[in-house]
Short mmCIF file of C-alpha atoms in Angstrom, two decimals:
data_model
loop_
_atom_site.label_atom_id
_atom_site.label_comp_id
_atom_site.label_asym_id
_atom_site.label_seq_id
_atom_site.Cartn_x
_atom_site.Cartn_y
_atom_site.Cartn_z
CA MET A 1 -0.89 13.16 22.67
CA ARG A 2 -0.51 10.49 20.55
CA ARG A 3 -1.09 12.41 17.25
CA LEU A 4 1.82 14.48 18.49
CA THR A 5 4.15 11.57 19.27
CA ALA A 6 3.25 10.02 15.73
CA LEU A 7 4.03 13.55 13.72
CA LEU A 8 7.65 14.13 15.94
CA ALA A 9 8.10 10.07 15.10
CA GLY A 10 8.01 10.81 11.31
CA LEU A 11 9.36 13.40 11.49
CA ILE A 12 12.43 11.84 12.53
CA PHE A 13 12.22 9.27 10.52
CA GLY A 14 12.33 11.38 7.49
CA LEU A 15 15.70 13.53 9.00
CA GLY A 16 16.74 10.01 9.15
CA LEU A 17 16.75 9.01 6.22
CA LEU A 18 17.63 12.64 4.26
CA LEU A 19 20.84 12.32 6.91
CA ALA A 20 21.71 8.48 5.91
CA GLY A 21 21.41 8.99 2.26
CA MET A 22 18.20 6.47 2.00
CA SER A 23 16.53 9.16 -0.07
CA ASN A 24 18.93 9.42 -2.77
CA PRO A 25 17.98 6.60 -5.32
CA ALA A 26 21.84 6.85 -6.63
CA LYS A 27 23.39 5.76 -3.11
CA VAL A 28 20.92 3.12 -2.81
CA LEU A 29 21.96 1.90 -6.15
CA GLY A 30 25.09 2.08 -5.57
CA PHE A 31 24.70 -0.10 -2.45
CA LEU A 32 22.82 -2.43 -4.51
CA ASP A 33 25.43 -2.37 -6.84
CA LEU A 34 27.66 -5.66 -5.30
CA GLY A 35 29.16 -6.33 -8.76
CA GLY A 36 29.86 -2.80 -9.57
CA ALA A 37 32.29 0.03 -7.08
CA TRP A 38 30.47 -1.00 -3.75
CA ASP A 39 29.01 1.97 -1.54
CA PRO A 40 29.08 0.29 1.71
CA SER A 41 26.71 2.74 3.48
CA LEU A 42 23.58 1.72 4.05
CA ALA A 43 24.70 -1.61 5.62
CA LEU A 44 25.81 0.91 8.08
CA VAL A 45 22.47 2.98 8.31
CA MET A 46 20.48 -0.56 9.19
CA ALA A 47 22.72 -1.96 11.50
CA SER A 48 22.77 1.64 13.41
CA ALA A 49 18.89 1.90 13.34
CA ILE A 50 18.39 -1.29 14.48
CA GLY A 51 21.16 -1.32 17.14
CA VAL A 52 19.27 1.89 18.73
CA ALA A 53 15.68 -0.18 18.08
CA LEU A 54 16.65 -3.23 19.58
CA LEU A 55 16.51 -2.41 23.24
CA PRO A 56 13.42 -0.65 22.87
CA PHE A 57 11.51 -3.25 20.62
CA THR A 58 12.78 -5.95 23.22
CA TRP A 59 10.80 -4.22 25.89
CA ALA A 60 8.00 -3.44 23.69
CA ARG A 61 7.81 -7.02 23.18
CA ARG A 62 6.96 -8.00 26.90
CA GLN A 63 4.39 -4.92 27.14
CA GLN A 64 0.19 -5.25 26.51
CA ARG A 65 0.01 -1.41 26.35
CA SER A 66 2.37 1.64 25.73
CA LEU A 67 4.24 4.32 27.34
CA LEU A 68 0.77 6.76 26.45
CA ASP A 69 -1.87 3.85 27.24
CA ALA A 70 -2.14 2.52 23.74
CA PRO A 71 -2.66 -0.89 23.05
CA MET A 72 0.79 -2.24 21.37
CA GLN A 73 -0.17 -3.72 18.40
CA LEU A 74 2.69 -6.30 16.94
CA PRO A 75 1.99 -8.47 14.32
CA GLN A 76 1.73 -12.11 15.23
CA LYS A 77 1.90 -14.13 12.37
CA ARG A 78 4.30 -17.00 12.43
CA GLU A 79 4.30 -18.53 9.28
CA LEU A 80 7.07 -18.06 6.68
CA ASP A 81 4.70 -18.37 3.51
CA ARG A 82 4.77 -17.91 0.03
CA ARG A 83 3.10 -14.59 0.21
CA LEU A 84 5.56 -13.56 2.53
CA ILE A 85 8.73 -14.55 -0.12
CA GLY A 86 7.30 -13.57 -3.08
CA GLY A 87 5.99 -10.24 -1.83
CA SER A 88 9.41 -9.62 -0.70
CA LEU A 89 10.91 -10.73 -4.30
CA LEU A 90 9.23 -8.44 -5.89
CA PHE A 91 9.40 -5.52 -3.42
CA GLY A 92 13.47 -6.25 -4.00
CA ILE A 93 13.05 -5.80 -7.68
CA GLY A 94 11.16 -2.61 -8.07
CA TRP A 95 13.80 -1.38 -5.45
CA GLY A 96 16.56 -2.89 -7.43
CA ILE A 97 15.48 -1.14 -10.70
CA ALA A 98 14.93 2.50 -9.25
CA GLY A 99 16.45 2.41 -5.96
CA ILE A 100 13.27 3.89 -3.70
CA CYS A 101 11.82 2.29 -1.18
CA PRO A 102 8.23 3.34 0.01
CA GLY A 103 9.48 5.89 3.15
CA PRO A 104 12.29 7.98 0.79
CA ALA A 105 9.38 7.60 -1.43
CA LEU A 106 7.47 9.65 0.66
CA THR A 107 10.58 11.94 1.71
CA LEU A 108 11.19 12.71 -1.88
CA LEU A 109 7.85 13.79 -2.44
CA LEU A 110 7.61 17.09 -1.60
CA GLY A 111 10.55 18.01 -2.78
CA GLY A 112 9.77 19.09 -6.39
CA TYR A 113 10.91 15.84 -8.30
CA TRP A 114 8.70 14.56 -11.08
CA GLN A 115 10.29 11.13 -10.87
CA SER A 116 9.33 10.72 -6.92
CA LEU A 117 5.51 12.14 -8.00
CA LEU A 118 5.31 9.28 -10.38
CA PHE A 119 7.03 6.54 -8.30
CA VAL A 120 4.70 7.39 -5.66
CA LEU A 121 1.31 6.97 -7.76
CA ALA A 122 2.61 3.88 -9.48
CA MET A 123 3.25 2.58 -5.73
CA LEU A 124 -0.19 3.78 -4.88
CA GLY A 125 -1.17 1.84 -7.80
CA GLY A 126 0.55 -1.14 -6.89
CA MET A 127 -0.90 -1.05 -3.36
CA TRP A 128 -4.57 -0.53 -4.41
CA LEU A 129 -3.92 -3.49 -7.05
CA PHE A 130 -2.91 -5.59 -4.09
CA THR A 131 -6.39 -4.24 -2.29
CA ALA A 132 -8.70 -5.15 -5.69
CA LEU A 133 -7.09 -8.46 -5.93
CA GLU A 134 -7.79 -9.17 -2.26
CA ARG A 135 -11.21 -8.32 -2.31
CA ARG A 136 -11.82 -10.40 -5.38
CA ARG A 137 -10.30 -13.71 -3.47
CA THR A 138 -12.28 -13.13 -0.33
CA HIS A 139 -15.44 -13.20 -2.06
CA MET B 1 34.24 -6.86 -4.42
CA VAL B 2 35.77 -3.38 -4.96
CA ILE B 3 34.85 -0.52 -2.30
CA ASP B 4 33.98 2.69 -3.54
CA TRP B 5 35.80 4.65 -1.11
CA ALA B 6 34.61 8.03 -2.64
CA HIS B 7 31.22 7.56 -2.21
CA PHE B 8 31.27 5.78 1.34
CA THR B 9 29.82 7.87 4.29
CA PRO B 10 29.97 6.24 7.31
CA TRP B 11 29.41 9.10 9.51
CA THR B 12 26.12 10.44 8.27
CA ALA B 13 25.14 6.60 7.74
CA LEU B 14 25.98 6.00 11.16
CA ALA B 15 23.71 9.21 12.29
CA GLY B 16 20.62 8.68 9.90
CA GLY B 17 20.68 4.91 10.92
CA ALA B 18 20.68 6.32 14.39
CA LEU B 19 17.28 8.86 14.21
CA ILE B 20 15.83 6.31 12.12
CA GLY B 21 15.78 3.58 15.21
CA LEU B 22 14.93 6.34 17.42
CA ALA B 23 12.09 7.28 15.44
CA ALA B 24 11.21 3.61 15.20
CA SER B 25 11.62 3.10 19.05
CA LEU B 26 9.13 6.64 19.51
CA PHE B 27 6.21 5.31 17.65
CA VAL B 28 6.09 1.72 19.44
CA VAL B 29 6.81 2.82 23.22
CA LEU B 30 4.63 5.49 23.14
CA ASN B 31 2.08 4.85 20.31
CA GLY B 32 2.45 0.77 20.15
CA ARG B 33 2.87 1.02 16.70
CA ILE B 34 5.75 -0.60 14.06
CA ALA B 35 6.98 2.13 11.89
CA GLY B 36 6.64 0.42 8.66
CA ILE B 37 5.53 2.71 5.60
CA SER B 38 4.57 0.48 3.40
CA GLY B 39 2.21 -0.99 6.07
CA LEU B 40 0.82 2.59 7.04
CA LEU B 41 0.20 3.87 3.78
CA GLY B 42 -1.51 0.35 3.10
CA SER B 43 -3.63 0.58 5.69
CA LEU B 44 -4.76 3.75 5.13
CA LEU B 45 -6.29 3.12 1.51
CA GLN B 46 -8.37 0.34 3.19
CA ARG B 47 -11.31 0.73 4.75
CA GLY B 48 -12.07 0.19 8.44
CA THR B 49 -8.18 1.11 9.62
CA ASP B 50 -8.18 1.45 13.34
CA GLY B 51 -6.02 4.65 14.13
CA ARG B 52 -5.72 6.43 10.68
CA ASP B 53 -4.88 9.95 12.42
CA GLU B 54 -2.13 8.38 14.12
CA LYS B 55 -0.71 6.47 10.87
CA ALA B 56 -1.39 9.57 8.77
CA LEU B 57 0.34 12.12 11.28
CA PHE B 58 3.27 9.90 11.10
CA LEU B 59 3.19 10.23 7.42
CA LEU B 60 2.47 13.82 7.50
CA GLY B 61 5.78 14.17 9.51
CA LEU B 62 7.82 12.09 7.03
CA LEU B 63 6.38 14.24 4.04
CA ALA B 64 7.48 17.50 5.99
CA ALA B 65 11.02 16.41 7.04
CA PRO B 66 12.74 17.71 3.93
CA LEU B 67 10.66 21.10 4.50
CA LEU B 68 11.96 21.16 7.87
CA TRP B 69 15.57 20.54 6.99
CA SER B 70 15.57 22.96 4.21
CA LEU B 71 14.93 26.20 6.95
CA PHE B 72 18.08 25.15 8.20
CA GLY B 73 20.38 24.11 5.22
CA ALA B 74 20.31 22.70 1.64
CA LEU B 75 18.99 19.26 1.08
CA PRO B 76 21.27 16.28 0.40
CA GLU B 77 22.60 15.31 -2.79
CA ILE B 78 19.43 13.57 -4.77
CA GLU B 79 20.22 11.93 -7.98
CA PHE B 80 17.39 10.00 -10.29
CA GLN B 81 19.16 7.04 -12.43
CA THR B 82 15.72 5.90 -13.81
CA GLY B 83 13.61 6.98 -16.84
CA TRP B 84 9.85 7.45 -16.44
CA PRO B 85 9.25 3.46 -17.81
CA GLY B 86 11.63 2.26 -14.78
CA LEU B 87 9.94 4.51 -12.51
CA VAL B 88 6.37 3.50 -12.96
CA LEU B 89 7.47 -0.36 -13.26
CA ALA B 90 9.42 0.04 -9.86
CA GLY B 91 6.62 1.77 -7.96
CA LEU B 92 3.95 -1.10 -8.70
CA LEU B 93 6.51 -3.55 -8.04
CA VAL B 94 7.36 -2.00 -4.77
CA GLY B 95 3.64 -1.21 -3.99
CA LEU B 96 2.13 -4.22 -4.89
CA GLY B 97 5.43 -6.47 -3.41
CA THR B 98 5.14 -5.26 -0.24
CA ARG B 99 1.90 -5.37 0.71
CA TYR B 100 2.22 -9.32 -0.68
CA GLY B 101 5.01 -9.30 1.44
CA SER B 102 3.22 -7.26 4.49
CA GLY B 103 6.05 -4.82 4.67
CA CYS B 104 9.72 -2.87 3.39
CA THR B 105 12.74 -1.83 4.60
CA SER B 106 11.32 0.01 7.51
CA GLY B 107 8.41 -2.59 8.95
CA HIS B 108 11.11 -5.60 8.36
CA GLY B 109 14.08 -4.33 7.96
CA VAL B 110 14.08 -2.02 10.41
CA CYS B 111 11.41 -2.94 13.02
CA GLY B 112 11.12 -6.59 12.18
CA ILE B 113 14.59 -7.37 12.67
CA SER B 114 14.95 -5.36 15.71
CA ARG B 115 11.73 -7.70 17.63
CA LEU B 116 13.70 -10.41 16.58
CA SER B 117 10.80 -11.82 14.06
CA PRO B 118 11.71 -15.11 11.70
CA ARG B 119 9.28 -13.45 8.77
CA SER B 120 10.93 -10.10 8.70
CA LEU B 121 14.33 -11.59 8.81
CA VAL B 122 13.47 -14.06 6.12
CA ALA B 123 11.44 -11.01 4.36
CA THR B 124 14.69 -8.73 4.47
CA LEU B 125 16.92 -11.57 3.39
CA ALA B 126 14.46 -11.74 0.15
CA PHE B 127 14.42 -8.31 -0.99
CA MET B 128 17.78 -7.45 -0.21
CA ALA B 129 18.86 -10.74 -2.21
CA SER B 130 16.64 -9.68 -5.40
CA GLY B 131 17.70 -6.02 -4.99
CA PHE B 132 21.16 -7.29 -5.62
CA ALA B 133 20.53 -9.72 -8.84
CA THR B 134 18.04 -6.75 -9.71
CA VAL B 135 21.02 -4.10 -9.69
CA PHE B 136 23.77 -7.03 -10.99
CA VAL B 137 21.37 -7.94 -14.04
CA LEU B 138 20.78 -4.35 -14.78
CA ARG B 139 24.00 -2.71 -14.89
CA HIS B 140 25.91 -5.74 -15.65
CA LEU B 141 24.36 -8.26 -18.12
CA TRP B 142 22.06 -5.79 -19.65
CA GLY B 143 23.30 -2.59 -20.58
CA GLY B 144 26.97 -4.31 -20.08
#
């Protein structure tokens, strides 16, 4: 059952990205371009998503188990450290260069665009680099 | 600041955002998991990850969404504005940055803010700020 709900949630998420315009890099860059003609649409995407998710997440925070009896796995870290801020700043630079973040990169992958294939390969490379650097640090 | 009214699409933005919020809610309420794309993808690349099947199926749903969409109509407009060197650099930075920062637009921006996490709020402010700054530099200083 949880496999089915995972697949369904992923599908709805992807349809949402497509409908919202998040999967159009030109539109994302139009949102990030405060200094030019600014398209505020994506601020509404975020506000709407948070508005819908706020109550369910408030409920989830107080539970030990999910409705389908899985352990509730919410992040426990609290500290605002250099990794969090530095990593997020780097991510933002990449987002600003191409207008693509990880979700839309995957929704675009089967659309037949060479650009999305190249981006996803580079993104996987970046994630692999992280894992390799972490392994080196802890050994 | 000049608003680009010609490209402003409030209704599809609100409706698409609501679907994203619904999907994230379903995943946490039913599966007890955070719908953070970089986190799901990154953890599948590592050894010893729990719940591989659920994570992979969520991502499979994401991949399949445009195929389902195209059964009912034409896909929305998709336009890339970056050449291959930029795409490679951007992909590397997004992959590396989201793993160091423990999340992206979905994990921090939607799920994290919805559960009122200070870490996610700070991360979201950081990547939005550097995203705005990067586009400003590339469009108005570098090329301008």
